[in-house]
Coordinates of C-alpha atoms and ligand atoms in Angstrom, one line a residue:
M18 CA 73.2 96.9 92.6
D19 CA 75.3 93.8 92.4
K20 CA 73.2 90.8 93.4
E21 CA 75.7 88.0 93.4
F22 CA 78.0 87.3 96.3
D23 CA 80.0 84.5 97.8
V24 CA 78.7 85.1 101.3
V25 CA 75.9 87.3 102.7
V26 CA 76.0 88.3 106.3
A27 CA 72.6 89.2 107.7
G28 CA 73.2 91.8 110.5
A29 CA 76.1 94.1 111.2
G30 CA 76.4 93.3 114.9
N31 CA 79.8 92.6 116.5
A32 CA 79.8 89.0 115.2
G33 CA 78.6 89.9 111.7
L34 CA 81.1 92.6 111.2
I35 CA 84.1 90.5 112.2
A36 CA 82.9 87.5 110.2
A37 CA 82.4 89.7 107.1
I38 CA 85.9 91.2 107.4
K39 CA 87.5 87.8 107.7
L40 CA 85.7 86.5 104.7
Q41 CA 86.3 89.6 102.6
K42 CA 90.0 89.5 103.6
A43 CA 90.2 85.9 102.5
G44 CA 89.0 86.9 99.0
K45 CA 85.3 86.1 99.3
K46 CA 83.0 88.6 97.8
T47 CA 80.9 89.5 100.9
L48 CA 77.7 91.5 101.4
I49 CA 76.4 92.7 104.8
V50 CA 72.7 93.5 105.0
E51 CA 71.7 95.5 108.1
Q52 CA 68.2 96.5 109.0
H53 CA 69.3 99.6 110.9
N54 CA 70.9 102.7 109.4
V55 CA 74.2 102.3 111.4
P56 CA 76.5 99.3 112.1
G57 CA 77.1 97.6 115.4
G58 CA 73.8 96.4 116.9
C59 CA 74.4 96.8 120.7
A60 CA 77.8 98.5 119.8
T61 CA 76.6 101.9 118.8
S62 CA 75.9 105.4 120.3
Y63 CA 73.1 108.0 120.2
V64 CA 73.0 111.6 121.1
R65 CA 70.9 113.4 123.7
G66 CA 71.5 117.2 124.0
R67 CA 75.2 117.7 124.2
F68 CA 76.0 114.1 125.2
E69 CA 76.9 111.0 123.1
I70 CA 75.7 107.9 124.9
D71 CA 76.9 104.4 124.7
P72 CA 73.9 102.1 125.0
S73 CA 75.7 99.0 126.1
L74 CA 79.4 98.7 126.7
H75 CA 80.8 98.8 130.2
E76 CA 84.0 97.0 129.5
L77 CA 85.7 94.6 127.1
C78 CA 87.8 91.6 128.1
S79 CA 90.6 89.9 126.1
V80 CA 92.0 93.1 124.7
G81 CA 95.2 93.3 126.8
S82 CA 98.0 95.8 126.5
K83 CA 100.1 96.5 123.3
E84 CA 103.0 94.7 125.0
K85 CA 100.9 91.7 126.1
P86 CA 98.0 91.6 123.6
G87 CA 94.9 89.5 124.4
S88 CA 93.0 87.6 121.8
I89 CA 90.8 90.5 120.7
R90 CA 93.7 92.9 120.2
R91 CA 95.5 90.2 118.2
M92 CA 92.4 89.5 116.1
F93 CA 92.0 93.2 115.4
D94 CA 95.7 93.6 114.5
D95 CA 95.5 90.6 112.2
L96 CA 92.5 91.9 110.5
G97 CA 93.9 95.5 110.3
I98 CA 91.3 97.1 112.6
R99 CA 92.5 100.3 114.5
V100 CA 90.8 101.4 117.8
N101 CA 91.8 104.0 120.4
W102 CA 91.7 101.8 123.5
V103 CA 91.4 103.2 127.1
E104 CA 92.5 100.9 129.9
L105 CA 90.5 100.6 133.1
K106 CA 92.2 100.7 136.5
D107 CA 90.0 98.4 138.5
C108 CA 88.0 95.4 137.8
F109 CA 85.1 96.6 140.0
R110 CA 84.0 97.9 143.3
A111 CA 81.2 95.9 144.9
V112 CA 78.9 97.2 147.6
G113 CA 76.0 95.6 149.3
R114 CA 75.9 92.4 151.4
F115 CA 78.0 89.3 151.6
S116 CA 76.0 86.1 151.4
D117 CA 76.0 85.9 155.3
G118 CA 74.3 89.3 155.3
S119 CA 77.3 91.3 156.6
P120 CA 78.1 94.6 154.8
M121 CA 80.3 94.5 151.7
D122 CA 82.4 97.3 150.2
I123 CA 85.4 96.0 148.3
T124 CA 87.4 97.1 145.3
M125 CA 89.3 94.6 143.1
P126 CA 92.1 96.0 140.9
C127 CA 92.9 94.6 137.5
G128 CA 96.0 92.5 137.2
K129 CA 96.7 89.0 138.6
E130 CA 99.2 90.1 141.3
A131 CA 97.2 93.1 142.4
M132 CA 94.0 91.0 142.5
I133 CA 95.6 88.3 144.6
D134 CA 97.0 91.0 147.0
A135 CA 93.6 92.6 147.3
M136 CA 92.0 89.2 148.0
E137 CA 94.7 88.4 150.6
R138 CA 93.8 91.7 152.4
E139 CA 90.1 90.7 152.4
V140 CA 90.6 87.0 153.2
P141 CA 93.9 86.6 154.9
G142 CA 95.7 83.3 154.1
I143 CA 94.1 82.9 150.7
R144 CA 97.1 83.6 148.5
K145 CA 98.1 80.0 147.8
K146 CA 94.6 79.0 146.8
M147 CA 94.2 82.1 144.6
E148 CA 97.5 81.2 142.8
R149 CA 96.2 77.7 142.3
L150 CA 93.0 79.1 140.9
F151 CA 94.9 81.3 138.5
R152 CA 96.9 78.3 137.3
L153 CA 93.6 76.5 136.7
F154 CA 92.4 79.5 134.7
D155 CA 95.6 79.3 132.5
E156 CA 95.1 75.6 131.8
V157 CA 91.4 76.2 131.0
N158 CA 92.3 79.0 128.5
E159 CA 94.9 76.9 126.8
G160 CA 92.6 73.9 126.7
L161 CA 89.7 75.9 125.3
G162 CA 92.1 77.2 122.6
Y163 CA 92.9 73.6 121.8
F164 CA 89.3 72.5 121.4
S165 CA 88.6 75.7 119.5
D166 CA 85.9 74.8 116.9
G167 CA 85.1 71.5 118.6
T168 CA 85.6 69.4 115.5
N169 CA 89.3 68.6 115.5
Y170 CA 90.8 67.3 118.7
N171 CA 92.7 64.3 120.1
I172 CA 91.3 63.2 123.4
R173 CA 94.6 61.5 124.5
Y174 CA 96.5 64.7 123.9
A175 CA 93.8 66.6 125.8
L176 CA 94.0 64.2 128.7
K177 CA 97.7 64.6 128.9
H178 CA 97.9 68.4 128.7
F179 CA 94.5 69.6 130.0
S180 CA 93.5 66.9 132.6
N181 CA 92.5 69.5 135.2
M182 CA 90.4 71.3 132.7
L183 CA 88.6 68.1 131.8
I184 CA 88.0 67.3 135.4
V185 CA 86.3 70.6 136.1
G186 CA 84.9 70.8 132.6
S187 CA 81.4 69.6 133.3
H188 CA 81.0 71.4 136.7
S189 CA 79.5 74.6 137.8
C190 CA 81.5 77.4 139.4
K191 CA 79.8 76.6 142.7
V192 CA 81.0 73.0 142.6
V193 CA 84.5 73.9 141.6
F194 CA 84.9 76.7 144.2
K195 CA 83.8 74.3 146.9
A196 CA 86.1 71.5 145.6
L197 CA 89.0 74.0 145.8
R198 CA 87.9 74.7 149.4
L199 CA 87.7 78.5 148.9
P200 CA 86.2 80.3 151.9
Q201 CA 82.7 81.7 151.4
K202 CA 83.9 85.3 151.6
C203 CA 86.4 84.6 148.7
I204 CA 83.6 82.9 146.7
D205 CA 81.3 85.9 147.3
I206 CA 83.9 88.3 145.9
L207 CA 84.7 86.0 142.9
S208 CA 81.0 85.7 142.2
T209 CA 80.6 89.4 141.5
Y210 CA 81.0 88.9 137.7
W211 CA 78.2 86.4 137.5
S212 CA 76.0 89.0 135.9
Y213 CA 78.3 89.4 132.9
L214 CA 77.3 85.9 131.9
G215 CA 73.8 86.2 133.1
V216 CA 73.4 82.9 135.0
D217 CA 74.0 82.3 138.7
M218 CA 77.1 80.4 139.9
S219 CA 75.3 77.2 140.6
R220 CA 74.5 76.9 136.9
M221 CA 77.4 78.7 135.3
S222 CA 80.0 76.5 133.7
F223 CA 83.4 77.0 135.5
L224 CA 85.1 77.0 132.1
H225 CA 83.0 79.8 130.8
Y226 CA 83.6 81.8 134.0
A227 CA 87.4 81.1 133.9
M228 CA 87.6 82.2 130.3
M229 CA 86.0 85.6 130.9
V230 CA 87.0 86.4 134.5
S231 CA 90.7 85.4 134.1
S232 CA 90.9 87.7 131.1
Y233 CA 89.4 90.7 133.1
M234 CA 91.7 89.9 136.0
E235 CA 94.9 89.2 134.2
E236 CA 94.7 91.3 131.0
G237 CA 92.6 94.1 132.4
A238 CA 89.5 95.7 131.0
Y239 CA 89.3 98.2 128.1
I240 CA 86.8 100.6 126.4
P241 CA 87.2 102.5 123.2
A242 CA 87.8 106.3 123.6
F243 CA 84.8 107.3 121.6
T244 CA 82.1 104.9 122.7
S245 CA 81.4 101.5 121.2
H246 CA 80.3 103.3 118.0
E247 CA 84.0 103.8 117.4
L248 CA 84.5 100.0 117.3
S249 CA 81.7 99.5 114.8
V250 CA 82.8 102.4 112.6
A251 CA 86.4 101.0 112.6
L252 CA 85.0 97.6 111.6
E253 CA 82.8 99.0 108.9
D254 CA 85.7 101.1 107.5
R255 CA 88.0 98.1 107.4
F256 CA 85.3 96.0 105.6
R257 CA 84.8 98.7 103.0
E258 CA 88.5 99.2 102.6
L259 CA 88.8 95.5 101.8
G260 CA 86.2 95.9 99.1
G261 CA 83.1 94.6 101.0
T262 CA 79.6 95.9 100.4
I263 CA 77.1 97.0 103.1
W264 CA 73.5 97.7 102.6
F265 CA 71.9 99.6 105.5
N266 CA 68.2 100.0 106.1
C267 CA 68.0 96.5 104.5
R268 CA 66.4 93.6 106.2
A269 CA 67.2 89.9 105.6
E270 CA 63.7 88.4 105.3
S271 CA 64.5 84.8 104.7
F272 CA 67.2 82.4 103.4
L273 CA 66.7 80.8 100.0
F274 CA 67.5 77.1 99.3
N275 CA 68.2 75.0 96.3
D276 CA 68.4 71.2 96.8
G277 CA 68.7 71.7 100.6
K278 CA 71.5 74.2 100.4
V279 CA 71.5 77.9 100.8
C280 CA 71.6 79.7 97.4
G281 CA 70.5 83.2 98.3
V282 CA 68.9 85.7 100.7
R283 CA 65.6 87.4 100.3
T284 CA 66.1 91.0 101.5
S285 CA 64.0 94.1 101.6
Y286 CA 66.0 95.3 98.6
G287 CA 65.3 92.1 96.6
D288 CA 66.8 88.6 96.3
V289 CA 70.6 88.2 96.4
S290 CA 72.4 85.0 95.4
C291 CA 75.2 83.6 97.5
R292 CA 77.0 80.3 98.2
Y293 CA 76.9 80.8 102.0
A294 CA 74.9 82.9 104.5
L295 CA 75.7 83.9 108.1
A296 CA 72.9 85.2 110.3
N297 CA 73.8 87.6 113.1
V298 CA 70.3 86.8 114.3
N299 CA 68.9 84.8 117.2
E300 CA 68.6 81.1 116.3
D301 CA 65.0 80.9 117.3
I302 CA 64.2 83.5 114.7
V303 CA 66.5 82.0 112.0
Y304 CA 65.0 78.5 112.3
G305 CA 61.5 79.7 113.3
S306 CA 60.8 82.1 110.6
M307 CA 63.7 82.6 108.1
V308 CA 64.0 79.1 106.6
P309 CA 61.5 76.7 105.1
K310 CA 60.1 74.3 107.7
E311 CA 61.6 71.2 106.0
I312 CA 65.1 72.5 106.3
V313 CA 64.9 72.5 110.1
T314 CA 66.3 69.1 111.2
P315 CA 64.7 67.1 114.1
R316 CA 67.9 67.7 116.2
L317 CA 67.5 71.5 115.7
R318 CA 63.9 71.3 116.7
R319 CA 64.8 69.3 119.8
L320 CA 67.5 71.8 120.7
S321 CA 65.1 74.7 120.4
N322 CA 62.5 72.9 122.5
A323 CA 65.0 71.9 125.2
R324 CA 66.1 75.6 125.5
K325 CA 62.4 76.5 126.1
Q326 CA 63.0 80.1 125.0
K327 CA 65.2 80.5 128.1
F328 CA 66.8 83.7 127.0
G329 CA 69.8 85.3 128.6
A330 CA 69.9 88.8 130.0
R331 CA 67.3 91.3 129.0
M332 CA 68.7 94.7 130.0
F333 CA 67.2 97.7 131.7
T334 CA 69.5 100.7 131.6
V335 CA 69.2 104.3 132.7
H336 CA 71.6 106.7 131.1
L337 CA 72.3 109.9 133.1
C338 CA 74.0 112.9 131.7
L339 CA 74.8 115.2 134.6
D340 CA 75.6 119.0 134.7
V341 CA 78.4 118.6 137.2
T342 CA 81.8 116.8 137.2
R343 CA 82.1 113.4 138.7
E344 CA 84.5 114.9 141.3
E345 CA 81.7 117.2 142.4
L346 CA 79.4 114.2 142.9
G347 CA 82.1 112.3 144.8
I348 CA 82.3 109.5 142.1
N349 CA 85.7 107.8 142.2
D350 CA 85.0 104.4 140.7
Y351 CA 84.4 103.4 137.1
S352 CA 82.0 100.6 137.9
I353 CA 80.2 99.8 141.1
F354 CA 78.3 96.5 141.4
M355 CA 75.4 97.0 143.8
L356 CA 74.5 93.6 145.3
G357 CA 71.5 93.0 147.5
S358 CA 73.3 89.8 148.2
A359 CA 76.6 88.3 147.0
D360 CA 74.7 85.0 146.8
S361 CA 74.1 84.9 143.0
E362 CA 71.4 82.2 143.2
K363 CA 69.3 84.5 145.5
E364 CA 70.1 87.5 143.4
Y365 CA 69.1 85.8 140.1
A366 CA 65.9 84.4 141.6
N367 CA 65.0 88.0 142.9
I368 CA 65.6 89.4 139.4
M369 CA 63.4 86.9 137.8
R370 CA 60.6 87.7 140.3
G371 CA 60.4 91.2 138.8
M372 CA 61.6 94.7 139.5
E373 CA 59.9 95.0 142.8
H374 CA 62.2 92.3 144.2
N375 CA 65.3 93.0 142.1
T376 CA 68.2 94.2 144.3
F377 CA 71.0 94.0 141.6
A378 CA 72.4 96.9 139.5
I379 CA 75.7 98.1 138.0
F380 CA 76.6 101.7 138.1
V381 CA 79.2 103.1 135.6
C382 CA 80.7 106.5 135.4
Y383 CA 82.5 106.8 132.0
N384 CA 84.5 109.9 132.9
V385 CA 86.5 108.0 135.5
A386 CA 88.2 106.0 132.7
N387 CA 87.9 108.6 130.1
P388 CA 87.8 112.3 131.3
K389 CA 86.6 113.3 127.8
A390 CA 83.6 111.1 127.8
S391 CA 81.3 114.1 128.1
P392 CA 81.6 117.9 127.7
E393 CA 83.8 119.8 130.2
G394 CA 82.1 120.5 133.5
T395 CA 79.8 117.5 133.1
C396 CA 79.8 113.7 133.5
M397 CA 78.0 110.7 132.2
C398 CA 76.8 107.7 134.0
S399 CA 74.6 104.6 133.6
I400 CA 72.8 102.2 135.9
T401 CA 72.0 98.8 134.5
T402 CA 70.0 95.9 135.8
F403 CA 68.3 92.9 134.3
G404 CA 64.6 92.9 133.3
S405 CA 62.3 90.0 134.0
P406 CA 59.6 88.7 131.7
V407 CA 57.3 88.9 134.7
D408 CA 57.3 92.7 134.3
W409 CA 57.9 93.2 130.6
D410 CA 55.9 90.5 128.9
N411 CA 52.6 91.5 130.2
L412 CA 53.0 95.3 130.4
R413 CA 50.2 97.2 128.7
P414 CA 51.4 99.8 126.2
E415 CA 49.6 102.6 128.2
D416 CA 51.6 101.7 131.4
Y417 CA 55.0 101.5 129.7
A418 CA 56.2 105.0 130.2
A419 CA 55.1 105.2 133.9
F420 CA 56.6 101.8 134.7
K421 CA 60.0 102.5 133.1
E422 CA 60.2 105.8 135.0
K423 CA 59.3 104.1 138.2
C424 CA 62.2 101.5 137.6
A425 CA 64.6 104.3 136.8
R426 CA 63.7 106.2 140.0
K427 CA 64.3 103.0 142.0
L428 CA 67.8 102.6 140.5
I429 CA 68.8 106.2 141.2
K430 CA 67.6 105.8 144.8
Q431 CA 69.5 102.4 145.1
L432 CA 72.7 104.2 144.0
K433 CA 72.2 106.9 146.7
D434 CA 71.4 104.3 149.4
N435 CA 74.3 102.1 148.5
T436 CA 77.0 104.6 147.8
G437 CA 75.8 108.1 149.0
I438 CA 76.1 109.3 145.4
D439 CA 73.1 111.7 144.9
L440 CA 72.3 112.6 141.3
E441 CA 69.1 114.5 142.1
G442 CA 69.0 118.0 140.8
H443 CA 71.9 117.4 138.3
I444 CA 70.2 115.3 135.6
E445 CA 70.5 117.3 132.4
E446 CA 69.5 114.4 130.1
I447 CA 68.1 111.0 130.9
A448 CA 67.4 108.1 128.6
I449 CA 65.8 104.8 129.7
A450 CA 66.3 101.6 127.7
T451 CA 64.1 98.7 128.5
P452 CA 64.1 95.1 127.2
W453 CA 61.6 96.4 124.6
T454 CA 64.0 99.1 123.4
F455 CA 66.6 96.3 122.7
A456 CA 63.9 94.1 121.1
R457 CA 62.9 97.0 118.8
Y458 CA 66.4 98.0 117.7
L459 CA 68.1 94.6 117.6
G460 CA 65.1 92.4 116.7
T461 CA 66.0 89.9 119.5
P462 CA 63.3 87.9 121.2
E463 CA 62.2 89.5 124.5
G464 CA 65.0 92.1 123.9
C465 CA 67.6 89.5 125.1
V466 CA 71.2 90.5 124.3
Y467 CA 72.9 87.3 125.5
G468 CA 71.1 84.8 123.3
H469 CA 69.9 81.7 125.2
E470 CA 71.3 81.2 128.7
T471 CA 74.7 79.5 128.7
A472 CA 73.8 77.3 131.6
D473 CA 73.7 73.7 132.8
W474 CA 73.8 71.3 129.7
D475 CA 73.8 74.3 127.3
D476 CA 77.1 75.9 128.3
I477 CA 79.8 77.0 125.9
I478 CA 81.7 73.7 126.3
S479 CA 78.7 71.6 125.2
R480 CA 78.0 74.1 122.5
S481 CA 81.6 74.0 121.3
L482 CA 81.8 70.2 121.3
Q483 CA 78.5 69.9 119.5
M484 CA 79.4 72.4 116.8
G485 CA 79.7 69.7 114.2
K486 CA 76.1 68.6 114.8
D487 CA 74.4 71.8 115.8
Y488 CA 74.9 73.6 112.4
P489 CA 73.5 71.0 110.1
V490 CA 71.8 73.4 107.5
K491 CA 74.0 73.4 104.5
G492 CA 75.4 76.9 103.7
L493 CA 73.9 78.7 106.8
K494 CA 75.2 79.4 110.3
P495 CA 73.6 81.7 112.9
I496 CA 76.3 83.7 114.7
G497 CA 76.5 86.2 117.6
A498 CA 75.9 86.3 121.3
G499 CA 73.7 83.2 121.0
G500 CA 76.5 81.2 119.5
P501 CA 79.1 78.8 120.9
R502 CA 81.1 81.5 122.6
G503 CA 78.2 83.0 124.5
D504 CA 77.4 86.7 125.1
G505 CA 79.5 89.8 125.2
Y506 CA 81.5 91.9 122.8
S507 CA 84.6 89.7 122.9
S508 CA 82.6 86.5 122.6
A509 CA 80.6 87.8 119.7
Y510 CA 83.8 88.9 117.9
Q511 CA 85.3 85.4 118.6
C512 CA 82.2 83.7 117.4
G513 CA 82.2 85.7 114.1
E514 CA 85.8 84.9 113.5
L515 CA 85.4 81.2 114.3
M516 CA 82.4 80.8 112.1
A517 CA 83.9 82.7 109.2
G518 CA 86.9 80.3 109.5
M519 CA 84.5 77.3 109.2
V520 CA 82.8 78.9 106.2
L521 CA 86.1 79.3 104.5
R522 CA 87.0 75.7 105.1
E523 CA 83.6 74.5 103.9
L524 CA 83.8 76.6 100.7
E525 CA 87.3 75.3 100.0
E526 CA 86.2 71.7 100.5
A527 CA 83.2 72.3 98.2
A528 CA 85.5 73.6 95.5
V529 CA 87.8 70.5 95.5
Ligands
FAD4 C1 72.9 97.4 128.4 C2 74.0 96.5 127.9 C3 75.2 96.4 128.5 C4 76.2 95.5 128.0 N1 77.4 95.5 128.5 C5 78.4 94.7 128.0 C6 79.7 94.9 128.5 O1 80.1 95.7 129.3 N2 80.7 94.1 127.9 C7 80.4 93.1 127.0 O2 81.3 92.4 126.5 N3 79.1 93.0 126.5 C8 78.1 93.8 127.0 N4 76.8 93.7 126.5 C9 76.5 92.5 125.6 C10 76.9 92.7 124.2 O3 76.6 94.0 123.8 C11 76.2 91.7 123.3 O4 76.2 90.4 123.8 C12 76.9 91.7 121.9 O5 77.1 93.0 121.5 C13 75.9 91.0 120.9 O6 76.5 91.0 119.7 P1 75.9 90.2 118.4 O7 76.9 90.0 117.4 O8 75.1 89.0 118.9 O9 74.9 91.3 117.8 P2 73.7 92.3 118.1 O10 74.2 93.4 118.9 O11 72.5 91.6 118.6 O12 73.4 92.8 116.6 C14 72.7 92.1 115.6 C15 72.6 93.0 114.4 O13 71.8 92.3 113.4 C16 70.8 93.2 112.9 N5 69.7 92.3 112.5 C17 69.0 91.5 113.2 N6 68.1 90.8 112.4 C18 68.3 91.3 111.1 C19 67.7 91.0 109.9 N7 66.8 90.1 109.8 N8 68.2 91.7 108.8 C20 69.2 92.6 108.9 N9 69.8 92.9 110.1 C21 69.4 92.3 111.2 C22 70.4 94.1 114.1 O14 69.9 95.3 113.7 C23 71.8 94.3 114.7 O15 72.5 95.4 114.2 C24 75.8 94.6 126.9 C25 74.6 94.7 126.3 C26 73.7 95.6 126.8 C27 72.4 95.8 126.0

């Protein structure tokens, strides 16, 4: 096997695959090493009986239509990646309680105009404020594009063109929504998406929220026709087509250094030399156990200590393969957010107190968007919530199976109580993924799939603006959901592309 490469990418997750394609396309001889036997990380599928199950993806943002492509569709087009996209009709249905305790059952369609109309029906007189909010979203998105990799910007230019963005820049959603004088009912509805970023609205950066939510609302949401495995296979195919090399069942053990700069990667298939390495691996693991101690700068140590292992979402998901159609079960919505309370602070606190107190879950029925998601006469659903370290860190191995089953039963009952959808007697296959499932398959600490929480001082804006300082190890950058773009499919793809661009620039500078 060839053992000399320009760049080695450790991990074939969403970020790793995109980074590797961009590097290989730019003429850099690139190797991906992936510990699993398939690509994708979270973006994969597995089979139970006659069903193919997607373990993670509910929906992707920033895809947009062919006519009005979003940043991910443009990125895929530029890199030559082909995917069969399916568009979702609605952003979400949310059932449960508004923060004042009154019952909630609302459906928000995709599309700015449709969304504003729906909000006007729920909160009469809100139209002008919603239009203003969408104008702010637009400015934020343009501004974030301008700051891009956080290393090359002119503050005077930014002040002239993105002054509103800079005003709201350091504030949380809660503060900005109050400043815009949005009524509480409107705030409650707009808060529904908090779980996609994993932090409540009092700690979530408004810019981060604006970036994701405006995309779902304006460009719509998409899934691939053949589970997220289709995405990963399309990426792997493209990488190989460009001449890239992938080693599966191969673990990156550590990064090798010469004179303070990366010169190779120690893998379970032996040492490989390279000029640069990207790690699609959580930063705590990269700096904690994959590089020599003296390479970790005091700033990186302080950053890690300040984050105090405060990891983002650790998922708990029940996948349900049912022996009847969705119509027979009365399922009409693709995704239903079940909220004990629309008050995200309360909801987040309850989640962290453990499963007994957790009242939050998201139900998805894949067949609503994609009738061919499962064999004829059947349908496939999932119910997802967040796990808390309170439950999962101290669970004894002998109690694991019983506890995960108890949690699954609770979620199935929650679905029935909230929506009337009764799955009892129709479950042909069931698979339960806990934070430990994700820890085992991805190698992430505590099974987190969002990296460290993007909250307070550690939001994506601070991360973007500190990029010049936060990647001080020569020839090595961690990438992925824990990176400057935060969690999620689109963010991981964007992170991979951004970092690959930086690697190309650094390699060019080094060659001069
Ligand atoms: C239940 C669930 C639902 C979700 N829903 C959505 C959703 O609807 N929309 C959305 O946008 N996002 C969603 N996400 C989040 C999204 O899946 C993740 O944030 C994103 O996929 C993370 O991508 P990543 O690039 O960080 O890589 P990861 O998926 O973490 O992959 C990392 C890869 O690196 C490999 N690896 C790690 N260490 C090594 C090593 N030492 N050597 C070799 N290989 C290694 C792993 O095996 C893995 O393949 C969901 C996640 C889950 C679990």
